[in-house]
XYZ file of N, CA and C in Angstrom:
507
model
N 93.883 47.727 58.378
C 95.222 47.561 58.907
C 95.710 48.781 59.678
N 95.283 49.964 59.243
C 95.716 51.187 59.927
C 94.502 51.869 60.533
N 94.201 51.483 61.759
C 93.076 52.053 62.492
C 93.625 52.684 63.755
N 93.131 53.849 64.069
C 93.587 54.562 65.254
C 92.396 54.913 66.122
N 92.607 54.905 67.418
C 91.577 55.275 68.376
C 92.043 56.530 69.093
N 91.156 57.491 69.191
C 91.463 58.709 69.926
C 91.295 58.386 71.410
N 92.372 57.940 72.037
C 92.352 57.483 73.418
C 91.985 58.633 74.345
N 90.884 58.490 75.040
C 90.400 59.555 75.918
C 89.386 60.458 75.248
N 89.190 60.294 73.941
C 88.186 61.062 73.220
C 88.488 62.542 73.125
N 87.449 63.301 72.821
C 87.588 64.749 72.643
C 88.070 65.419 73.923
N 87.616 64.932 75.069
C 88.023 65.528 76.345
C 89.545 65.488 76.504
N 90.161 64.345 76.206
C 91.616 64.232 76.324
C 92.310 65.110 75.283
N 91.754 65.146 74.083
C 92.313 65.986 73.012
C 92.394 67.436 73.472
N 91.280 67.917 74.025
C 91.240 69.302 74.475
C 92.137 69.526 75.694
N 92.215 68.545 76.594
C 93.067 68.664 77.776
C 94.538 68.792 77.390
N 94.908 68.240 76.236
C 96.278 68.347 75.739
C 96.512 69.651 74.989
N 95.485 70.501 74.910
C 95.626 71.782 74.232
C 95.648 71.676 72.720
N 95.113 70.608 72.189
C 95.096 70.426 70.726
C 93.998 71.281 70.106
N 94.132 71.607 68.834
C 93.166 72.516 68.200
C 91.800 71.874 67.977
N 90.778 72.689 68.114
C 89.410 72.286 67.789
C 88.788 73.399 66.962
N 87.751 73.056 66.247
C 87.052 74.035 65.421
C 85.593 74.082 65.831
N 84.954 75.188 65.596
C 83.523 75.329 65.825
C 82.857 75.628 64.496
N 81.561 75.433 64.452
C 80.826 75.746 63.234
C 80.592 74.508 62.398
N 80.111 74.753 61.211
C 79.771 73.663 60.316
C 81.048 73.030 59.761
N 81.062 71.721 59.749
C 82.235 70.996 59.263
C 82.238 70.955 57.748
N 83.411 71.060 57.189
C 83.537 70.862 55.741
C 84.161 69.488 55.552
N 83.407 68.611 54.963
C 83.875 67.242 54.789
C 84.772 67.146 53.566
N 85.827 66.406 53.730
C 86.739 66.170 52.625
C 86.740 64.660 52.358
N 85.822 64.209 51.483
C 85.726 62.769 51.223
C 87.048 62.216 50.714
N 87.351 61.044 51.174
C 88.557 60.365 50.727
C 88.214 58.893 50.521
N 88.812 58.285 49.533
C 88.529 56.865 49.323
C 89.043 56.045 50.509
N 88.230 55.118 50.934
C 88.594 54.253 52.050
C 88.472 52.813 51.586
N 89.508 52.074 51.795
C 89.421 50.651 51.512
C 89.594 49.916 52.829
N 88.801 48.935 53.017
C 88.885 48.162 54.257
C 88.607 46.710 53.932
N 89.039 45.875 54.801
C 88.777 44.457 54.646
C 87.974 43.972 55.836
N 86.767 43.563 55.585
C 85.923 43.026 56.641
C 86.447 41.654 57.028
N 86.641 41.440 58.309
C 87.120 40.156 58.807
C 85.990 39.489 59.578
N 85.253 38.580 58.941
C 84.116 37.943 59.607
C 84.510 37.119 60.833
N 85.781 36.796 60.976
C 86.235 36.039 62.145
C 86.148 36.868 63.420
N 85.963 38.172 63.286
C 85.897 39.042 64.461
C 84.463 39.444 64.823
N 83.483 38.784 64.238
C 82.086 39.099 64.479
C 81.321 37.810 64.760
N 80.457 37.842 65.758
C 79.639 36.678 66.082
C 78.171 37.059 66.059
N 77.317 36.072 65.715
C 75.874 36.275 65.743
C 75.278 35.374 66.824
N 73.965 35.441 66.987
C 73.303 34.718 68.066
C 73.544 33.213 67.976
N 73.529 32.648 66.778
C 73.756 31.208 66.636
C 75.194 30.837 66.990
N 76.140 31.694 66.610
C 77.542 31.456 66.983
C 77.685 31.427 68.500
N 77.085 32.406 69.170
C 77.219 32.505 70.628
C 76.539 31.321 71.303
N 75.397 30.936 70.805
C 74.696 29.769 71.348
C 75.603 28.533 71.271
N 76.256 28.349 70.136
C 77.158 27.206 69.951
C 78.386 27.311 70.864
N 78.918 28.504 71.024
C 80.086 28.700 71.889
C 79.753 28.434 73.355
N 78.550 28.809 73.770
C 78.141 28.532 75.144
C 78.066 27.024 75.386
N 77.601 26.288 74.381
C 77.490 24.839 74.513
C 78.861 24.159 74.466
N 79.718 24.608 73.561
C 81.026 23.954 73.364
C 82.103 24.474 74.305
N 81.887 25.677 74.828
C 82.891 26.358 75.660
C 84.204 26.592 74.907
N 84.107 26.706 73.573
C 85.289 26.933 72.737
C 85.833 28.351 72.886
N 85.013 29.258 73.388
C 85.446 30.637 73.641
C 84.729 31.135 74.880
N 85.321 32.130 75.513
C 84.725 32.754 76.690
C 83.873 33.929 76.242
N 82.712 34.084 76.871
C 81.848 35.221 76.602
C 82.088 36.227 77.724
N 82.468 37.458 77.361
C 82.774 38.479 78.356
C 81.871 39.678 78.096
N 81.080 40.032 79.106
C 80.037 41.046 79.012
C 80.536 42.367 79.603
N 80.373 43.445 78.856
C 80.877 44.769 79.248
C 79.882 45.597 80.047
N 78.662 45.080 80.276
C 77.663 45.877 80.990
C 78.026 46.035 82.470
N 77.443 47.031 83.104
C 77.655 47.255 84.537
C 77.195 46.034 85.325
N 77.836 45.800 86.460
C 77.549 44.637 87.285
C 76.081 44.437 87.623
N 75.362 45.464 88.083
C 73.950 45.258 88.415
C 73.107 44.795 87.225
N 73.395 45.273 86.043
C 72.670 44.805 84.852
C 73.048 43.369 84.542
N 74.339 43.060 84.582
C 74.814 41.708 84.305
C 74.170 40.702 85.269
N 74.115 41.046 86.549
C 73.573 40.141 87.562
C 72.050 40.107 87.578
N 71.405 40.988 86.825
C 69.946 41.024 86.773
C 69.322 41.689 87.981
N 70.063 42.559 88.634
C 69.579 43.241 89.839
C 68.753 44.486 89.518
N 68.893 44.983 88.305
C 68.151 46.169 87.883
C 67.499 45.872 86.532
N 66.398 46.546 86.231
C 65.773 46.325 84.928
C 66.651 46.856 83.797
N 66.524 46.246 82.658
C 67.244 46.705 81.480
C 66.668 48.047 81.014
N 67.512 48.932 80.484
C 67.007 50.231 80.040
C 66.139 50.145 78.778
N 66.257 49.062 78.040
C 65.430 48.887 76.840
C 64.216 48.033 77.197
N 63.052 48.533 76.890
C 61.809 47.831 77.200
C 61.763 46.472 76.498
N 61.274 45.484 77.209
C 61.091 44.159 76.625
C 62.274 43.231 76.770
N 63.359 43.693 77.366
C 64.531 42.826 77.537
C 64.519 42.200 78.921
N 64.845 40.920 78.976
C 64.979 40.250 80.262
C 66.245 40.739 80.955
N 66.282 40.593 82.262
C 67.455 40.989 83.041
C 68.315 39.768 83.318
N 69.626 39.979 83.338
C 70.556 38.888 83.629
C 71.646 38.798 82.589
N 72.164 37.579 82.418
C 73.261 37.377 81.462
C 73.223 35.974 80.875
N 74.088 35.736 79.915
C 74.202 34.425 79.281
C 74.863 33.454 80.261
N 74.398 32.211 80.314
C 75.022 31.234 81.218
C 76.519 31.091 80.925
N 77.331 31.197 81.964
C 78.777 31.034 81.809
C 79.524 32.293 81.424
N 78.810 33.383 81.142
C 79.480 34.631 80.759
C 80.220 35.211 81.960
N 81.256 35.955 81.662
C 82.026 36.688 82.675
C 81.695 38.162 82.533
N 81.881 38.921 83.607
C 81.549 40.342 83.592
C 82.786 41.199 83.822
N 83.103 42.037 82.822
C 84.156 43.048 82.937
C 83.519 44.359 82.486
N 82.955 45.129 83.432
C 82.337 46.400 83.039
C 83.341 47.273 82.284
N 82.910 47.780 81.138
C 83.834 48.517 80.278
C 84.499 49.685 80.999
N 83.768 50.354 81.909
C 84.353 51.520 82.558
C 85.451 51.153 83.556
N 85.534 49.880 83.939
C 86.629 49.452 84.822
C 87.963 49.426 84.077
N 87.906 49.530 82.762
C 89.108 49.492 81.929
C 89.637 50.881 81.594
N 88.918 51.902 82.049
C 89.266 53.282 81.719
C 89.829 54.014 82.924
N 90.764 54.913 82.661
C 91.287 55.803 83.693
C 90.289 56.936 83.915
N 90.495 57.724 84.951
C 89.587 58.822 85.279
C 89.440 59.814 84.119
N 90.483 59.962 83.304
C 90.420 60.912 82.184
C 89.811 60.310 80.916
N 89.306 59.078 81.025
C 88.665 58.436 79.879
C 89.590 57.614 79.006
N 90.880 57.659 79.278
C 91.836 56.878 78.493
C 91.833 55.419 78.955
N 92.183 54.529 78.039
C 92.306 53.115 78.362
C 93.482 52.915 79.312
N 93.287 52.100 80.328
C 94.361 51.830 81.292
C 95.531 51.134 80.600
N 96.726 51.229 81.178
C 97.888 50.524 80.621
C 97.692 49.006 80.738
N 98.383 48.275 79.885
C 98.268 46.812 79.863
C 98.506 46.195 81.237
N 99.472 46.713 81.980
C 99.781 46.162 83.303
C 98.596 46.254 84.251
N 97.713 47.227 84.029
C 96.525 47.374 84.869
C 95.321 46.618 84.303
N 95.316 46.376 83.003
C 94.180 45.705 82.372
C 94.156 44.202 82.653
N 95.298 43.558 82.550
C 95.354 42.099 82.695
C 94.745 41.637 84.012
N 95.085 42.246 85.151
C 94.487 41.789 86.406
C 92.963 41.942 86.455
N 92.430 42.938 85.787
C 90.973 43.141 85.775
C 90.304 41.964 85.085
N 90.835 41.559 83.927
C 90.269 40.410 83.221
C 90.440 39.133 84.046
N 91.616 38.934 84.590
C 91.870 37.723 85.374
C 90.962 37.649 86.596
N 90.773 38.768 87.271
C 89.916 38.812 88.452
C 88.476 38.438 88.109
N 88.064 38.709 86.891
C 86.716 38.358 86.435
C 86.630 36.904 85.970
N 87.750 36.196 86.027
C 87.748 34.793 85.620
C 88.020 34.563 84.151
N 88.540 35.570 83.464
C 88.844 35.455 82.041
C 90.257 34.908 81.877
N 90.379 33.838 81.127
C 91.679 33.250 80.802
C 92.186 33.948 79.540
N 93.202 34.763 79.686
C 93.702 35.555 78.564
C 94.383 34.718 77.485
N 94.585 33.452 77.736
C 95.184 32.573 76.734
C 94.139 31.828 75.905
N 92.868 32.049 76.207
C 91.784 31.398 75.466
C 91.019 32.418 74.628
N 90.328 31.962 73.574
C 89.528 32.885 72.760
C 88.435 33.575 73.566
N 88.140 34.824 73.172
C 87.131 35.643 73.845
C 86.175 36.209 72.807
N 84.887 36.222 73.166
C 83.874 36.950 72.425
C 83.296 37.968 73.390
N 83.310 39.235 73.002
C 82.803 40.289 73.876
C 81.360 40.619 73.519
N 80.617 41.059 74.522
C 79.225 41.427 74.354
C 78.914 42.568 75.318
N 77.771 43.203 75.137
C 77.359 44.306 76.017
C 75.865 44.496 75.857
N 75.387 45.721 75.905
C 73.968 45.984 75.722
C 73.561 46.032 74.259
N 74.389 46.667 73.444
C 74.021 46.848 72.035
C 75.171 46.604 71.058
N 76.320 46.158 71.539
C 77.450 45.872 70.655
C 78.485 46.973 70.587
N 78.275 48.062 71.315
C 79.217 49.176 71.234
C 80.310 49.064 72.294
N 79.933 48.998 73.573
C 80.969 48.937 74.608
C 81.683 47.585 74.624
N 81.107 46.578 73.956
C 81.829 45.317 73.778
C 83.137 45.578 73.042
N 83.127 46.576 72.187
C 84.324 46.927 71.432
C 85.404 47.527 72.327
N 85.012 48.149 73.441
C 85.995 48.651 74.400
C 86.754 47.463 74.994
N 86.039 46.393 75.307
C 86.699 45.187 75.814
C 87.647 44.614 74.768
N 87.188 44.556 73.515
C 88.043 44.037 72.442
C 89.291 44.905 72.277
N 89.137 46.211 72.411
C 90.281 47.122 72.324
C 91.250 46.885 73.481
N 90.715 46.709 74.683
C 91.571 46.441 75.844
C 92.315 45.119 75.665
N 91.632 44.118 75.138
C 92.289 42.839 74.881
C 93.390 42.999 73.830
N 93.151 43.838 72.834
C 94.187 44.109 71.824
C 95.398 44.764 72.465
N 95.162 45.662 73.417
C 96.278 46.289 74.131
C 97.101 45.229 74.865
N 96.443 44.130 75.238
C 97.126 43.026 75.923
C 97.730 42.027 74.942
N 97.673 42.350 73.649
C 98.236 41.467 72.638
C 97.277 40.394 72.161
N 96.013 40.480 72.566
C 94.978 39.524 72.163
C 94.071 40.210 71.149
N 94.594 40.461 69.949
C 93.874 41.283 68.978
C 92.890 40.511 68.107
N 92.535 39.293 68.494
C 91.570 38.515 67.721
C 90.281 38.279 68.497
N 89.977 39.119 69.481
C 88.717 38.991 70.217
C 87.569 39.365 69.278
N 86.571 38.534 69.245
C 85.398 38.788 68.412
C 84.346 39.544 69.219
N 83.443 40.212 68.520
C 82.356 40.964 69.146
C 81.026 40.361 68.701
N 80.159 40.110 69.673
C 78.774 39.709 69.367
C 77.978 40.995 69.223
N 77.716 41.389 67.997
C 77.128 42.707 67.771
C 75.654 42.787 68.134
N 74.950 41.682 68.182
C 73.552 41.712 68.622
C 73.448 41.962 70.112
N 74.454 41.480 70.833
C 74.599 41.658 72.269
C 73.287 41.473 73.023
N 73.152 42.129 74.173
C 71.999 41.878 75.034
C 70.693 42.346 74.407
N 70.751 43.334 73.534
C 69.528 43.782 72.872
C 68.893 42.617 72.126
N 69.696 41.815 71.460
C 69.175 40.652 70.757
C 68.934 39.494 71.726
N 69.969 39.120 72.491
C 69.892 37.936 73.355
C 68.782 38.062 74.405
N 68.743 39.183 75.104
C 67.754 39.376 76.163
C 66.352 39.628 75.647
N 66.225 39.903 74.365
C 64.926 40.160 73.782
C 64.283 38.949 73.127
N 65.002 37.837 73.131
C 64.478 36.614 72.504
C 63.972 35.660 73.579
N 62.952 34.916 73.257
C 62.407 33.931 74.191
C 63.174 32.604 74.126
N 63.970 32.415 73.070
C 64.635 31.121 72.867
C 66.119 31.115 73.280
N 66.536 32.104 74.069
C 67.922 32.167 74.539
C 67.937 32.072 76.061
N 68.850 31.285 76.621
C 68.884 31.136 78.071
C 69.437 32.372 78.773
N 68.837 32.706 79.911
C 69.256 33.841 80.726
C 69.340 33.391 82.172
N 70.416 33.793 82.831
C 70.575 33.521 84.257
C 70.815 34.835 84.985
N 70.605 34.810 86.292
C 70.860 35.989 87.118
C 71.863 35.620 88.197
N 72.357 36.628 88.894
C 73.356 36.417 89.932
C 74.749 36.600 89.374
N 75.737 36.288 90.217
C 77.139 36.500 89.832
C 77.577 35.527 88.737
């Protein structure tokens, strides 16, 4: 319930003149309680079903050339391209020059321009499940805080022989 993101990362922290330390860290363990919400996670079978039913939009965070299959994947053995019907919103298009997430007024047009209907469910994906979370965070900034993440992402999908792959826009 109480999760915070360091918007802009360490670079922004330091640019604001905030304190940093050097040397070995001293960890101060603290009890953490969390509630896993399986509704925010998708697996390969879920995504396969969503592609068939069109019950949710699949939005891929990879760079355009990778999404379109114009360049080889950086991981050996993965096919190039994307899932049929997926939309492409490169994660870095959602960030300002200083690494911070763009304001909501700037984010919505980026999703819309990619063909994403912000009133429909979204499942985000990427190369390995990490930058898909940037898309989910941007959607949360837009008030769509129930975007799910396909954590297997392209590493799983593009590495299987039984999943459909297309190239082009």
